Short mmCIF file of C-alpha atoms in Angstrom, two decimals:
data_model
loop_
_atom_site.label_atom_id
_atom_site.label_comp_id
_atom_site.label_asym_id
_atom_site.label_seq_id
_atom_site.Cartn_x
_atom_site.Cartn_y
_atom_site.Cartn_z
CA MET K 1 26.68 28.26 19.03
CA ARG K 2 23.19 28.57 17.61
CA THR K 3 21.15 31.48 18.91
CA PRO K 4 17.38 31.04 19.34
CA LEU K 5 15.37 32.89 16.73
CA LEU K 6 12.44 34.87 18.11
CA LEU K 7 9.94 35.18 15.32
CA GLY K 8 6.94 37.45 15.13
CA LEU K 9 5.42 37.51 11.67
CA LEU K 10 2.27 39.56 11.93
CA PHE K 11 -0.21 39.24 9.12
CA LEU K 12 -3.34 39.52 11.23
CA CYS K 13 -3.74 40.54 14.87
CA LEU K 14 -6.69 38.35 15.70
CA SER K 15 -6.94 35.31 17.93
CA ALA K 16 -8.35 32.26 16.19
CA ASP K 17 -10.61 31.76 19.18
CA GLY K 18 -10.72 34.51 21.73
CA ALA K 19 -13.03 32.69 24.11
CA ASP K 20 -11.71 31.56 27.47
CA ARG K 21 -12.61 27.87 27.44
CA SER K 22 -11.73 27.44 31.11
CA ALA K 23 -14.38 30.00 32.12
CA ARG K 24 -17.25 28.05 30.58
CA PRO K 25 -18.23 24.90 32.52
CA PRO K 26 -18.83 21.90 30.23
CA ALA K 27 -22.32 20.53 29.71
CA LEU K 28 -21.02 16.97 29.51
CA THR K 29 -17.75 15.35 30.57
CA LEU K 30 -16.69 11.84 29.59
CA PHE K 31 -13.65 10.19 31.15
CA VAL K 32 -11.10 7.82 29.62
CA ASP K 33 -8.64 5.73 31.64
CA GLN K 34 -6.85 2.84 29.95
CA ASN K 35 -5.52 1.68 33.32
CA PHE K 36 -8.92 1.47 35.00
CA ASP K 37 -9.69 -2.00 36.34
CA GLY K 38 -13.14 -1.52 37.73
CA ARG K 39 -16.74 -2.33 37.06
CA ASP K 40 -18.54 -2.88 33.77
CA PRO K 41 -20.40 -1.58 31.95
CA ARG K 42 -18.37 1.57 31.58
CA ASP K 43 -20.47 4.67 31.12
CA GLY K 44 -17.72 7.30 30.80
CA SER K 45 -18.18 8.64 34.30
CA LYS K 46 -15.17 9.31 36.50
CA GLU K 47 -16.05 6.17 38.46
CA ALA K 48 -16.41 3.97 35.36
CA PRO K 49 -14.32 5.57 32.58
CA PHE K 50 -14.02 4.28 29.05
CA GLY K 51 -10.88 2.28 28.28
CA SER K 52 -9.97 4.10 25.07
CA ILE K 53 -10.36 7.47 23.42
CA LYS K 54 -12.15 5.75 20.55
CA SER K 55 -14.79 4.33 22.89
CA ALA K 56 -15.47 7.79 24.26
CA ARG K 57 -15.75 9.28 20.78
CA ASP K 58 -18.12 6.53 19.65
CA HIS K 59 -20.29 6.97 22.75
CA LEU K 60 -20.57 10.67 22.00
CA ARG K 61 -21.60 9.85 18.45
CA LYS K 62 -24.46 7.72 19.78
CA LEU K 63 -25.60 10.44 22.19
CA ARG K 64 -25.66 13.03 19.44
CA ALA K 65 -27.46 10.70 17.03
CA ALA K 66 -30.22 10.32 19.63
CA GLU K 67 -30.63 14.04 20.39
CA ALA K 68 -34.07 14.18 18.77
CA GLU K 69 -35.38 12.06 21.65
CA ALA K 70 -32.82 12.92 24.33
CA PRO K 71 -31.20 16.33 23.72
CA LEU K 72 -27.82 17.03 25.24
CA PRO K 73 -27.59 20.06 27.53
CA ASP K 74 -26.24 23.27 26.03
CA GLY K 75 -22.52 23.84 26.28
CA ASP K 76 -19.21 22.21 25.51
CA VAL K 77 -18.48 18.50 25.59
CA VAL K 78 -15.21 17.46 27.23
CA ILE K 79 -13.55 14.08 26.76
CA CYS K 80 -11.02 13.86 29.54
CA LEU K 81 -8.08 11.44 29.41
CA ARG K 82 -6.48 10.25 32.64
CA GLY K 83 -2.69 10.00 32.80
CA GLY K 84 -0.66 7.49 30.81
CA ASP K 85 0.75 6.66 27.38
CA TYR K 86 -2.03 5.70 24.99
CA ARG K 87 -0.39 3.68 22.23
CA ARG K 88 -1.66 4.31 18.71
CA MET K 89 -0.29 2.52 15.67
CA THR K 90 -3.13 3.92 13.51
CA PRO K 91 -4.50 7.47 13.54
CA PHE K 92 -7.24 8.63 15.90
CA PRO K 93 -9.70 10.07 13.35
CA LEU K 94 -12.21 12.86 13.83
CA THR K 95 -14.54 13.52 10.90
CA ALA K 96 -17.46 15.85 10.24
CA GLU K 97 -19.79 13.91 12.57
CA ASP K 98 -17.34 14.51 15.43
CA GLY K 99 -17.25 18.29 15.07
CA GLY K 100 -18.92 20.87 17.26
CA SER K 101 -20.41 24.30 16.81
CA PRO K 102 -19.78 27.83 18.14
CA ASP K 103 -22.00 27.00 21.13
CA ARG K 104 -20.71 23.46 21.67
CA LYS K 105 -17.05 22.83 21.27
CA ILE K 106 -15.80 19.25 21.40
CA ILE K 107 -12.76 19.28 23.68
CA TYR K 108 -10.27 16.43 24.11
CA ARG K 109 -7.96 17.18 26.99
CA GLY K 110 -5.67 15.68 29.58
CA TYR K 111 -6.98 15.39 33.10
CA ASP K 112 -5.84 17.96 35.66
CA GLU K 113 -2.03 17.82 36.12
CA GLU K 114 -1.65 14.22 34.90
CA THR K 115 0.68 13.59 31.95
CA VAL K 116 -1.20 12.22 28.95
CA SER K 117 0.43 11.13 25.69
CA LEU K 118 -0.58 9.50 22.43
CA SER K 119 2.40 7.36 21.53
CA GLY K 120 3.34 5.63 18.30
CA GLY K 121 6.16 3.76 19.98
CA VAL K 122 7.31 1.90 23.04
CA THR K 123 9.63 2.38 25.97
CA ILE K 124 11.98 -0.51 26.68
CA ALA K 125 14.29 -1.29 29.57
CA ALA K 126 17.87 -0.07 29.34
CA THR K 127 18.91 -3.62 30.23
CA SER K 128 17.55 -4.70 26.82
CA LEU K 129 20.93 -3.70 25.39
CA GLU K 130 23.20 -6.75 25.43
CA LYS K 131 26.93 -7.18 25.04
CA VAL K 132 28.04 -8.38 21.61
CA THR K 133 29.75 -11.76 21.43
CA ASP K 134 29.40 -12.52 17.71
CA GLU K 135 32.97 -12.70 16.39
CA ALA K 136 31.84 -11.97 12.83
CA ILE K 137 30.52 -8.61 14.03
CA LEU K 138 33.38 -7.79 16.41
CA ASN K 139 36.00 -8.52 13.73
CA ARG K 140 34.58 -5.66 11.66
CA LEU K 141 35.00 -3.19 14.53
CA PRO K 142 38.13 -1.70 16.14
CA PRO K 143 39.26 -3.82 19.14
CA ASP K 144 38.98 -0.87 21.53
CA LEU K 145 35.21 -0.78 20.93
CA HIS K 146 34.49 -4.44 21.60
CA ASP K 147 33.59 -3.84 25.25
CA SER K 148 31.43 -0.80 24.45
CA VAL K 149 29.28 -1.96 21.56
CA ARG K 150 25.80 -3.27 22.41
CA LYS K 151 23.04 -5.00 20.50
CA LEU K 152 19.27 -4.65 20.57
CA ASP K 153 17.53 -7.82 19.40
CA PHE K 154 13.97 -6.99 18.39
CA ARG K 155 12.94 -10.63 18.75
CA LYS K 156 13.64 -10.40 22.49
CA ILE K 157 11.73 -7.19 23.23
CA GLY K 158 8.43 -8.24 21.69
CA VAL K 159 8.58 -5.82 18.76
CA GLU K 160 8.42 -6.89 15.13
CA PHE K 161 11.42 -5.49 13.28
CA SER K 162 9.07 -4.58 10.42
CA GLU K 163 7.50 -2.00 12.76
CA PHE K 164 10.90 -0.32 13.07
CA GLY K 165 11.72 -0.81 9.41
CA ASP K 166 14.66 -0.31 7.13
CA PHE K 167 15.65 2.85 5.29
CA VAL K 168 13.08 4.12 2.78
CA TYR K 169 13.97 5.15 -0.78
CA TRP K 170 13.06 8.74 -1.54
CA GLN K 171 14.09 11.54 -3.87
CA LYS K 172 14.06 15.36 -3.72
CA GLY K 173 12.20 15.81 -0.46
CA GLY K 174 10.04 12.84 -1.36
CA LEU K 175 9.22 11.72 2.19
CA THR K 176 5.50 12.35 2.66
CA SER K 177 2.76 11.39 5.10
CA LYS K 178 2.24 8.33 2.91
CA THR K 179 5.93 7.39 2.95
CA ALA K 180 7.11 7.32 6.53
CA PRO K 181 10.83 7.05 7.24
CA ARG K 182 12.23 4.17 9.25
CA GLY K 183 11.86 4.07 13.01
CA ALA K 184 14.16 5.84 15.40
CA ILE K 185 15.94 4.98 18.64
CA TRP K 186 15.98 7.59 21.39
CA ILE K 187 18.15 7.19 24.46
CA ASP K 188 17.52 9.84 27.11
CA ASP K 189 15.85 11.98 24.40
CA GLN K 190 18.92 11.78 22.15
CA LYS K 191 18.25 10.38 18.71
CA LEU K 192 20.77 7.77 17.59
CA GLU K 193 22.24 8.28 14.12
CA PRO K 194 23.17 5.61 11.57
CA ALA K 195 26.89 4.87 11.35
CA ARG K 196 28.20 6.80 8.36
CA TYR K 197 31.23 7.37 6.22
CA PRO K 198 32.62 9.92 6.03
CA LYS K 199 31.69 11.50 9.36
CA ARG K 200 30.04 14.92 9.32
CA ASP K 201 33.36 16.75 9.28
CA GLY K 202 35.11 14.25 6.99
CA GLY K 203 35.50 13.85 3.24
CA PRO K 204 37.62 15.82 0.74
CA ALA K 205 35.94 19.12 1.58
CA GLY K 206 35.37 18.44 5.29
CA ASP K 207 31.60 18.53 4.80
CA GLY K 208 30.80 14.87 5.37
CA PHE K 209 30.52 13.92 1.69
CA VAL K 210 32.54 12.12 -0.98
CA LEU K 211 32.21 12.61 -4.74
CA THR K 212 30.95 10.40 -7.52
CA GLY K 213 33.52 9.59 -10.20
CA LYS K 214 32.98 8.76 -13.85
CA VAL K 215 29.41 7.70 -14.62
CA GLN K 216 28.92 4.48 -16.54
CA HIS K 217 25.14 4.65 -16.51
CA THR K 218 23.12 7.63 -15.26
CA GLY K 219 20.08 5.45 -14.55
CA SER K 220 16.48 6.42 -15.10
CA ILE K 221 15.55 10.07 -14.53
CA PRO K 222 12.25 10.32 -12.58
CA ARG K 223 12.18 14.09 -13.15
CA HIS K 224 11.49 13.36 -16.83
CA GLY K 225 8.66 10.93 -16.11
CA VAL K 226 8.05 7.50 -14.64
CA GLU K 227 9.45 4.62 -16.66
CA LYS K 228 7.93 1.15 -16.80
CA ASP K 229 11.10 -0.44 -15.44
CA PRO K 230 13.13 2.29 -13.66
CA ALA K 231 16.81 1.51 -13.31
CA GLY K 232 19.47 2.69 -10.90
CA GLY K 233 22.76 4.10 -12.11
CA ILE K 234 26.38 2.92 -12.05
CA PHE K 235 29.34 5.16 -11.22
CA SER K 236 32.98 4.96 -10.15
CA TYR K 237 33.78 5.56 -6.51
CA THR K 238 36.60 7.98 -5.71
CA ASP K 239 37.41 6.77 -2.19
CA GLU K 240 38.95 3.32 -1.78
CA GLU K 241 37.52 2.94 1.74
CA VAL K 242 34.37 1.37 0.30
CA ALA K 243 36.39 -1.57 -1.05
CA ARG K 244 37.44 -2.53 2.49
CA TRP K 245 33.96 -3.21 3.78
CA VAL K 246 32.91 -6.83 4.13
CA ASP K 247 29.23 -6.45 3.27
CA HIS K 248 27.56 -3.70 1.23
CA SER K 249 24.05 -5.14 1.13
CA GLY K 250 22.66 -2.89 3.89
CA VAL K 251 24.52 0.29 2.93
CA TRP K 252 22.59 3.30 1.61
CA LEU K 253 23.72 6.50 -0.08
CA TYR K 254 22.35 9.86 0.97
CA GLY K 255 23.21 12.97 -0.97
CA TYR K 256 23.00 15.07 -4.10
CA MET K 257 23.80 12.63 -6.87
CA LYS K 258 23.73 15.27 -9.61
CA GLU K 259 22.08 18.61 -8.84
CA THR K 260 23.01 20.40 -5.62
CA TYR K 261 19.36 21.14 -4.77
CA ALA K 262 17.98 17.61 -5.21
CA ASP K 263 18.86 15.19 -2.42
CA GLY K 264 17.74 11.61 -1.99
CA LEU K 265 18.38 8.22 -0.46
CA LEU K 266 19.45 5.22 -2.57
CA ARG K 267 20.38 1.66 -1.68
CA ILE K 268 23.59 0.07 -2.92
CA LYS K 269 22.90 -2.87 -5.21
CA SER K 270 26.49 -4.02 -5.63
CA VAL K 271 30.12 -2.93 -5.43
CA ASP K 272 32.56 -4.15 -8.07
CA ARG K 273 36.05 -3.95 -6.59
CA GLU K 274 37.71 -4.87 -9.90
CA THR K 275 36.18 -2.00 -11.84
CA GLY K 276 35.87 0.32 -8.83
CA THR K 277 32.17 0.95 -9.42
CA ILE K 278 28.96 1.11 -7.42
CA ALA K 279 25.55 0.14 -8.77
CA VAL K 280 22.46 1.47 -6.95
CA GLU K 281 19.05 -0.15 -6.89
CA GLN K 282 16.88 2.92 -7.49
CA PRO K 283 17.07 5.93 -9.82
CA SER K 284 18.14 9.35 -8.62
CA TRP K 285 15.76 12.26 -9.36
CA TYR K 286 17.95 13.82 -12.06
CA GLY K 287 20.03 10.72 -12.68
CA ILE K 288 23.63 10.39 -11.48
CA GLY K 289 26.26 12.89 -12.55
CA GLU K 290 30.02 13.05 -12.09
CA GLY K 291 30.99 15.12 -9.04
CA GLY K 292 27.79 14.40 -7.14
CA ARG K 293 28.09 14.64 -3.33
CA TYR K 294 27.00 11.75 -1.15
CA THR K 295 27.67 9.90 2.10
CA TYR K 296 27.40 6.22 3.02
CA LEU K 297 24.88 5.30 5.73
CA ASN K 298 24.61 2.12 7.81
CA VAL K 299 28.25 1.05 7.60
CA LEU K 300 29.22 -1.37 10.37
CA GLU K 301 32.95 -0.73 9.90
CA HIS K 302 32.29 2.93 10.78
CA LEU K 303 30.26 2.37 13.92
CA SER K 304 32.70 4.38 16.00
CA LEU K 305 31.04 7.28 17.86
CA PRO K 306 28.72 7.26 20.90
CA GLY K 307 25.15 7.65 19.73
CA GLU K 308 25.59 5.74 16.44
CA PHE K 309 23.94 2.51 15.37
CA TYR K 310 24.04 -0.09 12.60
CA THR K 311 21.04 -2.14 11.49
CA ASP K 312 21.16 -5.74 10.32
CA ALA K 313 17.68 -5.88 8.81
CA GLU K 314 17.94 -9.56 7.95
CA SER K 315 18.46 -10.66 11.56
CA GLY K 316 16.40 -7.89 13.17
CA ILE K 317 19.32 -6.79 15.33
CA VAL K 318 20.63 -3.26 15.87
CA TYR K 319 24.24 -2.75 16.99
CA LEU K 320 24.96 0.52 18.73
CA LEU K 321 27.29 2.57 20.85
CA PRO K 322 25.25 4.13 23.69
CA PRO K 323 25.54 7.91 24.01
CA ALA K 324 27.53 9.54 26.76
CA GLY K 325 25.84 9.31 30.13
CA PHE K 326 24.01 6.07 29.38
CA SER K 327 23.21 3.97 32.43
CA GLU K 328 21.45 0.63 32.64
CA ASP K 329 19.98 1.80 35.94
CA SER K 330 18.53 5.16 34.93
CA SER K 331 18.49 5.66 31.15
CA THR K 332 15.28 5.62 29.10
CA ILE K 333 15.16 3.95 25.69
CA GLU K 334 12.27 4.74 23.35
CA LEU K 335 11.49 3.43 19.86
CA SER K 336 9.50 5.36 17.24
CA LEU K 337 7.45 2.71 15.45
CA GLY K 338 4.05 3.87 14.16
CA ALA K 339 4.02 4.50 10.41
CA GLU K 340 0.91 6.72 10.43
CA PRO K 341 -0.06 10.05 12.03
CA LEU K 342 -1.37 10.01 15.60
CA ILE K 343 -4.39 12.30 15.09
CA GLU K 344 -6.24 13.07 11.84
CA ILE K 345 -8.95 15.73 11.89
CA ASP K 346 -10.83 15.88 8.57
CA GLY K 347 -13.92 18.05 8.36
CA ALA K 348 -14.47 18.27 12.13
CA ASP K 349 -15.03 21.94 13.01
CA HIS K 350 -14.88 23.48 16.51
CA VAL K 351 -12.62 20.80 17.98
CA VAL K 352 -10.02 21.43 20.70
CA ILE K 353 -7.03 19.18 21.47
CA SER K 354 -5.52 20.33 24.78
CA GLY K 355 -2.93 18.83 27.09
CA ILE K 356 -2.54 15.59 25.11
CA ASN K 357 1.10 15.12 24.14
CA CYS K 358 2.16 13.31 20.97
CA LYS K 359 5.35 11.28 20.61
CA LEU K 360 7.24 8.45 18.98
CA THR K 361 5.64 8.19 15.55
CA ARG K 362 7.57 7.71 12.33
CA ASN K 363 5.02 9.98 10.65
CA ASP K 364 3.46 13.37 11.41
CA ALA K 365 1.85 13.92 14.80
CA ILE K 366 -1.37 15.79 13.89
CA ILE K 367 -2.98 16.52 10.51
CA VAL K 368 -5.93 18.90 10.15
CA SER K 369 -7.75 19.24 6.84
CA ASN K 370 -11.07 20.71 5.67
CA ALA K 371 -11.80 21.98 9.17
CA SER K 372 -12.33 25.36 10.83
CA HIS K 373 -12.06 26.68 14.40
CA VAL K 374 -9.74 23.85 15.42
CA ALA K 375 -7.46 24.62 18.38
CA ILE K 376 -4.38 22.62 19.36
CA GLU K 377 -2.93 23.90 22.61
CA ASN K 378 -0.97 23.28 25.79
CA LEU K 379 0.84 20.14 24.70
CA ALA K 380 4.22 18.82 23.59
CA ILE K 381 5.15 17.03 20.37
CA THR K 382 8.45 15.22 20.85
CA ASN K 383 10.69 12.51 19.45
CA ILE K 384 8.97 11.95 16.10
CA GLU K 385 10.38 11.29 12.66
CA GLY K 386 7.82 13.31 10.71
CA ASN K 387 6.38 16.82 11.08
CA GLY K 388 4.56 18.25 14.08
CA ILE K 389 1.20 19.73 12.99
CA ARG K 390 -0.03 20.15 9.42
CA MET K 391 -2.98 22.42 8.64
CA PRO K 392 -2.78 22.82 4.86
CA THR K 393 -6.44 23.80 4.45
CA ALA K 394 -7.42 26.77 2.26
CA GLY K 395 -10.21 29.28 2.86
CA GLU K 396 -11.37 31.15 5.97
CA ARG K 397 -10.49 28.83 8.85
CA PHE K 398 -9.77 30.49 12.23
CA ASN K 399 -7.57 27.59 13.32
CA GLU K 400 -5.11 27.96 16.19
CA ILE K 401 -1.89 26.38 17.45
CA SER K 402 -0.87 27.81 20.80
CA ARG K 403 1.48 27.05 23.68
CA VAL K 404 2.87 23.94 22.00
CA THR K 405 6.41 22.69 22.52
CA PHE K 406 7.96 21.01 19.48
CA GLU K 407 11.20 19.16 20.23
CA ASN K 408 13.28 16.52 18.44
CA LEU K 409 11.45 16.41 15.11
CA GLY K 410 12.54 14.70 11.92
CA GLY K 411 10.79 17.42 9.90
CA TYR K 412 9.21 20.81 10.57
CA ALA K 413 7.10 21.95 13.52
CA PHE K 414 3.97 23.25 11.79
CA GLN K 415 2.32 24.14 8.53
CA ILE K 416 -0.70 26.44 8.41
CA GLY K 417 -2.67 27.56 5.40
CA GLY K 418 -5.88 29.40 4.72
CA GLY K 419 -7.15 32.37 2.82
CA ASN K 420 -7.28 33.00 -0.89
CA ARG K 421 -4.51 34.80 -2.71
CA LEU K 422 -6.71 35.79 -5.67
CA THR K 423 -9.57 37.28 -3.64
CA GLN K 424 -7.39 38.33 -0.67
CA GLN K 425 -9.72 36.52 1.70
CA PHE K 426 -7.98 36.04 5.05
CA GLY K 427 -7.45 32.62 6.59
CA HIS K 428 -7.51 33.98 10.17
CA SER K 429 -5.34 31.14 11.53
CA VAL K 430 -2.78 31.75 14.27
CA VAL K 431 0.33 30.09 15.69
CA SER K 432 1.35 31.70 18.97
CA ASP K 433 3.55 31.24 22.02
CA CYS K 434 5.19 28.04 20.79
CA ARG K 435 8.72 26.77 21.36
CA VAL K 436 10.46 24.86 18.57
CA THR K 437 13.86 23.24 19.08
CA ASN K 438 16.03 20.56 17.47
CA PHE K 439 14.11 19.96 14.28
CA GLY K 440 14.81 19.03 10.66
CA LEU K 441 16.70 15.93 11.82
CA THR K 442 15.56 13.73 8.90
CA ARG K 443 14.14 16.00 6.21
CA ALA K 444 13.57 19.68 5.41
CA GLY K 445 12.77 21.41 8.69
CA LYS K 446 11.38 24.87 7.87
CA SER K 447 7.88 25.47 9.21
CA LEU K 448 5.48 26.69 6.53
CA LEU K 449 3.27 29.78 6.75
CA ARG K 450 1.09 29.81 3.65
CA GLY K 451 -1.98 31.52 2.32
CA VAL K 452 -3.25 35.00 3.20
CA GLY K 453 -4.04 36.66 6.50
CA ASN K 454 -2.49 34.12 8.87
CA THR K 455 -0.24 34.85 11.83
CA VAL K 456 2.83 33.46 13.58
CA ARG K 457 3.73 35.40 16.72
CA HIS K 458 5.70 35.07 19.95
CA CYS K 459 7.38 31.80 18.89
CA GLU K 460 10.96 30.75 19.61
CA PHE K 461 12.98 28.63 17.18
CA SER K 462 16.39 27.13 17.98
CA HIS K 463 18.74 24.37 16.85
CA CYS K 464 17.45 24.06 13.32
CA ALA K 465 19.28 22.00 10.72
CA GLU K 466 18.18 24.18 7.79
CA GLY K 467 16.02 27.20 8.59
CA ALA K 468 13.21 28.25 10.90
CA ILE K 469 10.28 29.21 8.70
CA ALA K 470 9.25 29.70 5.07
CA VAL K 471 6.51 32.12 4.00
CA SER K 472 4.51 31.86 0.79
CA GLY K 473 1.23 33.17 -0.56
#
């Protein structure tokens, strides 16, 4: 049983923004409601709201550009989103022209008690899962699973399979905001896992891995530099199970192909049953070495546990075993699809994001760079493949993350930076009163506290795959 970790790392006892925003009435409020079906033109009033958050932002830009002739009243500007899921397959950007000032914060918030979300994915009906009748598929599965296995045909749900994607090659923590992982399937907030061999408690050492045998060709070594024509390696397999599988074309290898600290994901190029060898398409970071630890992912013959799935990328069909408790009448199925972050704030100071949840992206939820006095508060970031909030900016920033719930993340919850190690200038950024649970599902999951004079306090971490937080100067 994993015990929640209550973390209070105190480097500076200052709030990033001590003002009570609720006590200061806004000078201007603009409304957004994507479900509004009323009169045109829309002016952003509650009676005629804008249809998108972008329209509201652009309208505010025009008002501010005309302030020489028509000044805005003093005070904050609030852009208020009515309830609903606002789908975003590209980031919502805020740049320097969208920032505020100490006397005029620009606040994006959800309306009243309505649930507002920016979503990089879709929700589909539980009845979208069909019974499998293809004998070629069923013959590769145990007979006792034939009645349980289901298929999800992307062509029938109006989603391009390319939006979901196949596995992505990466090495040594190489998944970045520019290299999003594949999409994810969530059923009742449970992330489905690719069918694997061996299972997590299987293998020679009971750790879910098998070992590489003799190495015929180590392959290119990216750690030593990029080659013009990088080549994957060839090695002997030590477990004869791989020879039983009908098709290896969609199987990937995850693991530590040489060094125990450098993991990666490689695609099988071919399996030679006569020589007992595997060739991979891409190079491993340090090459391939004998005794490397790895597991096979996306193996149809090992689709055997509830909550597992197998992807046939060529046909655009996913085969899966629904998790326990699944019901066609009441279960919710969500797909993470967007390959880019949901919100990008670059150079926009004095901005507040409040009460606007973020979900279902394959990338990070929110990225803040080159900005100060940015507050992200009172929201939830859930069911994403990337990281929650990244604020890697250096210098004196006074940024704040507060009262945010992070749940079901492929990576870490937050990264904050700021300050200067050489001059000992403080960053004055704060993370407070946040709850972080079930993270590090796809990549390294430790939140990052960097720089000088920043604070994490009153935060709870639980169910972490690796560790809760890393601290560096």
